[in-house]
mmCIF file of C-alpha atoms in Angstrom:
data_model
loop_
_atom_site.group_PDB
_atom_site.id
_atom_site.type_symbol
_atom_site.label_atom_id
_atom_site.label_comp_id
_atom_site.label_asym_id
_atom_site.label_seq_id
_atom_site.Cartn_x
_atom_site.Cartn_y
_atom_site.Cartn_z
ATOM 1 C CA MET A 1 -20.295 6.432 -102.586
ATOM 2 C CA ARG A 2 -18.830 6.600 -99.084
ATOM 3 C CA LEU A 3 -22.237 5.858 -97.551
ATOM 4 C CA HIS A 4 -22.433 2.636 -99.563
ATOM 5 C CA ARG A 5 -19.058 1.596 -98.139
ATOM 6 C CA VAL A 6 -20.200 2.366 -94.577
ATOM 7 C CA PHE A 7 -23.390 0.329 -95.060
ATOM 8 C CA ALA A 8 -21.424 -2.541 -96.598
ATOM 9 C CA ILE A 9 -19.144 -2.531 -93.557
ATOM 10 C CA SER A 10 -22.218 -2.402 -91.308
ATOM 11 C CA ILE A 11 -23.733 -5.437 -93.026
ATOM 12 C CA ILE A 12 -20.482 -7.398 -92.891
ATOM 13 C CA VAL A 13 -19.792 -6.552 -89.239
ATOM 14 C CA GLY A 14 -23.412 -7.109 -88.195
ATOM 15 C CA ALA A 15 -23.704 -10.433 -90.013
ATOM 16 C CA SER A 16 -20.350 -11.582 -88.627
ATOM 17 C CA ALA A 17 -21.378 -10.586 -85.100
ATOM 18 C CA GLY A 18 -24.691 -12.427 -85.460
ATOM 19 C CA GLY A 19 -22.854 -15.531 -86.636
ATOM 20 C CA LEU A 20 -20.273 -15.229 -83.867
ATOM 21 C CA ALA A 21 -23.047 -14.874 -81.283
ATOM 22 C CA TRP A 22 -24.606 -18.099 -82.531
ATOM 23 C CA VAL A 23 -21.252 -19.902 -82.450
ATOM 24 C CA LEU A 24 -20.622 -18.708 -78.896
ATOM 25 C CA THR A 25 -24.039 -19.943 -77.748
ATOM 26 C CA THR A 26 -23.151 -23.401 -79.025
ATOM 27 C CA LEU A 27 -19.544 -23.518 -77.735
ATOM 28 C CA LEU A 28 -19.491 -21.768 -74.367
ATOM 29 C CA PRO A 29 -20.198 -23.787 -71.221
ATOM 30 C CA HIS A 30 -23.234 -22.993 -69.093
ATOM 31 C CA PRO A 31 -24.096 -20.219 -68.060
ATOM 32 C CA TRP A 32 -21.905 -18.154 -70.411
ATOM 33 C CA PRO A 33 -23.915 -18.637 -73.665
ATOM 34 C CA THR A 34 -26.451 -16.244 -72.173
ATOM 35 C CA LEU A 35 -24.091 -13.354 -72.859
ATOM 36 C CA ALA A 36 -23.937 -14.150 -76.586
ATOM 37 C CA GLY A 37 -27.655 -13.494 -76.933
ATOM 38 C CA THR A 38 -28.174 -10.477 -74.701
ATOM 39 C CA SER A 39 -29.698 -7.484 -76.396
ATOM 40 C CA ALA A 40 -27.586 -4.893 -74.572
ATOM 41 C CA LEU A 41 -24.301 -6.531 -75.517
ATOM 42 C CA TRP A 42 -25.536 -6.736 -79.093
ATOM 43 C CA GLY A 43 -25.930 -2.955 -78.924
ATOM 44 C CA LEU A 44 -22.169 -2.635 -78.572
ATOM 45 C CA VAL A 45 -21.757 -3.754 -82.193
ATOM 46 C CA PRO A 46 -23.641 -0.871 -83.885
ATOM 47 C CA PHE A 47 -22.167 1.452 -81.258
ATOM 48 C CA GLY A 48 -18.678 0.292 -82.223
ATOM 49 C CA VAL A 49 -19.303 0.615 -85.962
ATOM 50 C CA ALA A 50 -20.614 4.167 -85.566
ATOM 51 C CA LEU A 51 -17.871 5.033 -83.071
ATOM 52 C CA ARG A 52 -15.213 3.912 -85.523
ATOM 53 C CA ASP A 53 -16.730 5.926 -88.333
ATOM 54 C CA GLY A 54 -18.166 8.710 -86.145
ATOM 55 C CA VAL A 55 -15.843 11.518 -87.174
ATOM 56 C CA ARG A 56 -16.691 11.169 -90.858
ATOM 57 C CA THR A 57 -20.454 10.643 -90.601
ATOM 58 C CA GLN A 58 -23.450 12.763 -89.758
ATOM 59 C CA LYS A 59 -26.051 11.906 -87.118
ATOM 60 C CA ARG A 60 -28.488 10.482 -89.656
ATOM 61 C CA GLU A 61 -25.806 8.286 -91.215
ATOM 62 C CA ALA A 62 -24.742 7.068 -87.760
ATOM 63 C CA ALA A 63 -28.332 6.137 -86.890
ATOM 64 C CA LEU A 64 -28.770 4.329 -90.220
ATOM 65 C CA THR A 65 -25.437 2.584 -89.747
ATOM 66 C CA GLY A 66 -26.633 1.379 -86.353
ATOM 67 C CA VAL A 67 -29.916 0.109 -87.802
ATOM 68 C CA VAL A 68 -28.229 -1.708 -90.694
ATOM 69 C CA THR A 69 -25.667 -3.297 -88.358
ATOM 70 C CA MET A 70 -28.285 -4.436 -85.845
ATOM 71 C CA LEU A 71 -30.671 -5.788 -88.483
ATOM 72 C CA ALA A 72 -27.833 -7.729 -90.118
ATOM 73 C CA MET A 73 -27.096 -9.291 -86.726
ATOM 74 C CA VAL A 74 -30.766 -10.152 -86.185
ATOM 75 C CA ALA A 75 -31.129 -11.596 -89.696
ATOM 76 C CA ILE A 76 -28.130 -13.905 -89.371
ATOM 77 C CA TRP A 77 -29.071 -14.916 -85.831
ATOM 78 C CA CYS A 78 -32.622 -15.772 -86.922
ATOM 79 C CA ALA A 79 -31.374 -17.708 -89.940
ATOM 80 C CA LEU A 80 -29.024 -19.778 -87.775
ATOM 81 C CA VAL A 81 -31.576 -20.516 -85.045
ATOM 82 C CA ALA A 82 -34.572 -20.745 -87.388
ATOM 83 C CA SER A 83 -35.886 -23.985 -85.916
ATOM 84 C CA THR A 84 -36.224 -22.474 -82.426
ATOM 85 C CA VAL A 85 -37.438 -18.963 -83.279
ATOM 86 C CA THR A 86 -41.077 -17.989 -83.654
ATOM 87 C CA LEU A 87 -42.365 -15.402 -86.100
ATOM 88 C CA ARG A 88 -43.419 -13.296 -83.120
ATOM 89 C CA GLU A 89 -39.837 -13.272 -81.812
ATOM 90 C CA VAL A 90 -38.499 -12.300 -85.219
ATOM 91 C CA LEU A 91 -40.952 -9.389 -85.394
ATOM 92 C CA LEU A 92 -40.110 -8.264 -81.852
ATOM 93 C CA TRP A 93 -36.365 -8.430 -82.498
ATOM 94 C CA THR A 94 -36.755 -6.548 -85.777
ATOM 95 C CA VAL A 95 -38.754 -3.717 -84.199
ATOM 96 C CA VAL A 96 -36.377 -3.497 -81.255
ATOM 97 C CA GLY A 97 -33.452 -3.776 -83.674
ATOM 98 C CA PHE A 98 -34.588 -0.662 -85.526
ATOM 99 C CA ALA A 99 -34.883 1.419 -82.369
ATOM 100 C CA ALA A 100 -31.852 -0.004 -80.553
ATOM 101 C CA GLY A 101 -29.697 0.112 -83.673
ATOM 102 C CA ALA A 102 -30.512 3.774 -84.257
ATOM 103 C CA LEU A 103 -29.899 4.737 -80.617
ATOM 104 C CA CYS A 104 -26.660 2.769 -80.368
ATOM 105 C CA GLY A 105 -25.459 4.196 -83.685
ATOM 106 C CA LEU A 106 -26.189 7.722 -82.450
ATOM 107 C CA ALA A 107 -24.395 6.949 -79.204
ATOM 108 C CA GLY A 108 -21.347 5.778 -81.174
ATOM 109 C CA TYR A 109 -21.418 8.986 -83.197
ATOM 110 C CA SER A 110 -21.842 11.144 -80.080
ATOM 111 C CA ALA A 111 -19.061 9.352 -78.198
ATOM 112 C CA ARG A 112 -16.630 10.925 -80.686
ATOM 113 C CA SER A 113 -18.142 14.410 -80.358
ATOM 114 C CA ARG A 114 -15.989 17.424 -79.598
ATOM 115 C CA GLN A 115 -18.622 18.489 -77.066
ATOM 116 C CA ARG A 116 -17.803 16.814 -73.780
ATOM 117 C CA TRP A 117 -21.415 16.577 -72.605
ATOM 118 C CA PHE A 118 -22.452 14.698 -75.731
ATOM 119 C CA ARG A 119 -19.548 12.309 -75.217
ATOM 120 C CA ALA A 120 -20.431 11.797 -71.554
ATOM 121 C CA LEU A 121 -24.113 11.277 -72.357
ATOM 122 C CA ALA A 122 -23.311 8.762 -75.103
ATOM 123 C CA LEU A 123 -20.989 6.780 -72.852
ATOM 124 C CA ALA A 124 -23.474 6.952 -69.976
ATOM 125 C CA PHE A 125 -26.190 5.644 -72.304
ATOM 126 C CA MET A 126 -24.164 2.705 -73.611
ATOM 127 C CA GLY A 127 -22.606 1.884 -70.258
ATOM 128 C CA GLY A 128 -26.003 2.134 -68.580
ATOM 129 C CA LEU A 129 -27.644 -0.022 -71.232
ATOM 130 C CA VAL A 130 -25.139 -2.833 -70.734
ATOM 131 C CA ALA A 131 -24.891 -2.425 -66.957
ATOM 132 C CA GLY A 132 -28.683 -2.204 -66.687
ATOM 133 C CA GLU A 133 -29.157 -5.554 -68.369
ATOM 134 C CA GLY A 134 -26.423 -6.996 -66.165
ATOM 135 C CA LEU A 135 -28.120 -5.571 -63.085
ATOM 136 C CA TYR A 136 -31.429 -7.047 -64.215
ATOM 137 C CA GLY A 137 -29.774 -10.447 -64.536
ATOM 138 C CA VAL A 138 -28.056 -10.161 -61.149
ATOM 139 C CA VAL A 139 -31.274 -9.145 -59.365
ATOM 140 C CA LEU A 140 -33.825 -11.365 -61.113
ATOM 141 C CA ILE A 141 -31.973 -14.321 -62.617
ATOM 142 C CA GLY A 142 -28.614 -14.819 -60.933
ATOM 143 C CA GLY A 143 -25.339 -16.145 -62.222
ATOM 144 C CA PRO A 144 -21.782 -14.955 -62.796
ATOM 145 C CA GLN A 145 -22.426 -13.998 -66.422
ATOM 146 C CA TRP A 146 -24.658 -11.139 -65.296
ATOM 147 C CA TRP A 147 -21.994 -9.814 -62.952
ATOM 148 C CA LEU A 148 -19.577 -9.758 -65.877
ATOM 149 C CA GLU A 149 -22.051 -7.826 -68.026
ATOM 150 C CA LEU A 150 -22.634 -5.361 -65.182
ATOM 151 C CA VAL A 151 -18.891 -4.787 -64.865
ATOM 152 C CA VAL A 152 -18.475 -4.362 -68.648
ATOM 153 C CA GLY A 153 -21.194 -1.707 -68.611
ATOM 154 C CA LEU A 154 -19.522 0.221 -65.819
ATOM 155 C CA VAL A 155 -16.024 -0.090 -67.285
ATOM 156 C CA LEU A 156 -17.117 1.140 -70.729
ATOM 157 C CA PRO A 157 -17.412 4.858 -69.753
ATOM 158 C CA LEU A 158 -14.110 4.641 -67.906
ATOM 159 C CA ALA A 159 -12.348 3.061 -70.866
ATOM 160 C CA LEU A 160 -13.714 5.361 -73.559
ATOM 161 C CA GLY A 161 -13.852 8.680 -71.709
ATOM 162 C CA ARG A 162 -11.238 11.263 -72.641
ATOM 163 C CA THR A 163 -10.742 13.050 -69.326
ATOM 164 C CA LEU A 164 -11.047 12.018 -65.703
ATOM 165 C CA GLN A 165 -14.018 14.335 -65.229
ATOM 166 C CA GLY A 166 -15.695 13.036 -68.391
ATOM 167 C CA ARG A 167 -15.136 9.445 -67.289
ATOM 168 C CA LEU A 168 -16.604 10.069 -63.837
ATOM 169 C CA VAL A 169 -19.629 11.944 -65.185
ATOM 170 C CA ALA A 170 -20.284 9.156 -67.699
ATOM 171 C CA LEU A 171 -19.812 6.479 -65.007
ATOM 172 C CA VAL A 172 -22.308 8.135 -62.655
ATOM 173 C CA GLY A 173 -24.715 8.586 -65.563
ATOM 174 C CA ALA A 174 -24.302 4.925 -66.520
ATOM 175 C CA ALA A 175 -25.047 3.800 -62.962
ATOM 176 C CA VAL A 176 -28.182 5.950 -62.762
ATOM 177 C CA PHE A 177 -29.316 4.823 -66.213
ATOM 178 C CA ALA A 178 -28.662 1.167 -65.339
ATOM 179 C CA ALA A 179 -30.857 1.423 -62.247
ATOM 180 C CA ALA A 180 -33.609 3.109 -64.262
ATOM 181 C CA LEU A 181 -33.468 0.384 -66.918
ATOM 182 C CA LEU A 182 -34.405 -2.444 -64.558
ATOM 183 C CA GLY A 183 -38.079 -1.862 -65.341
ATOM 184 C CA VAL A 184 -37.485 -1.560 -69.077
ATOM 185 C CA PHE A 185 -35.645 -4.890 -69.251
ATOM 186 C CA TRP A 186 -38.320 -6.535 -67.133
ATOM 187 C CA LEU A 187 -41.015 -5.209 -69.523
ATOM 188 C CA TYR A 188 -39.052 -6.365 -72.592
ATOM 189 C CA ASP A 189 -38.704 -9.858 -71.177
ATOM 190 C CA ALA A 190 -42.385 -9.905 -70.193
ATOM 191 C CA VAL A 191 -43.396 -9.024 -73.764
ATOM 192 C CA ALA A 192 -40.914 -11.530 -75.209
ATOM 193 C CA VAL A 193 -42.414 -14.464 -73.298
ATOM 194 C CA MET A 194 -46.073 -13.611 -73.888
#
């Protein structure tokens, strides 16, 4: 029964986040709406749901929680922007949503681990994911919104780490991961515009 409650929370949070993202894209002044639709920042939602529930769940449940949360976000987003979304984009976002949701859910679970290296790796992954997309935007697109995303990604391991050493290890890992992700984000965007 508890798993049903976790999935219900995942659907509610994911759908609410998808709706909020759409609202922010319509209300924020240029260039800030960009941040409401970035895939890496969306990953913080399933990460947060699994992080909140991480102590009570298993790895599989955390991954499924992440998937359900992310797919709820994608579904609401697509429903609200239906007139501007192609079927190809919906399919791409759904496939990426499965993978990203599972990884971000596992990262949320691992960020609460008693094993410090799992915590550091999870925070490095999430921080690097967000910072990497911000770095991609800074290098290839430009604009203050990307600098903000880069900073959020680098602050995340510092804010959620438990010890100074754990924070520093996760921060260095996030920076390395962010640099490595430049190519991945470029490839994702190249596929998205094909």
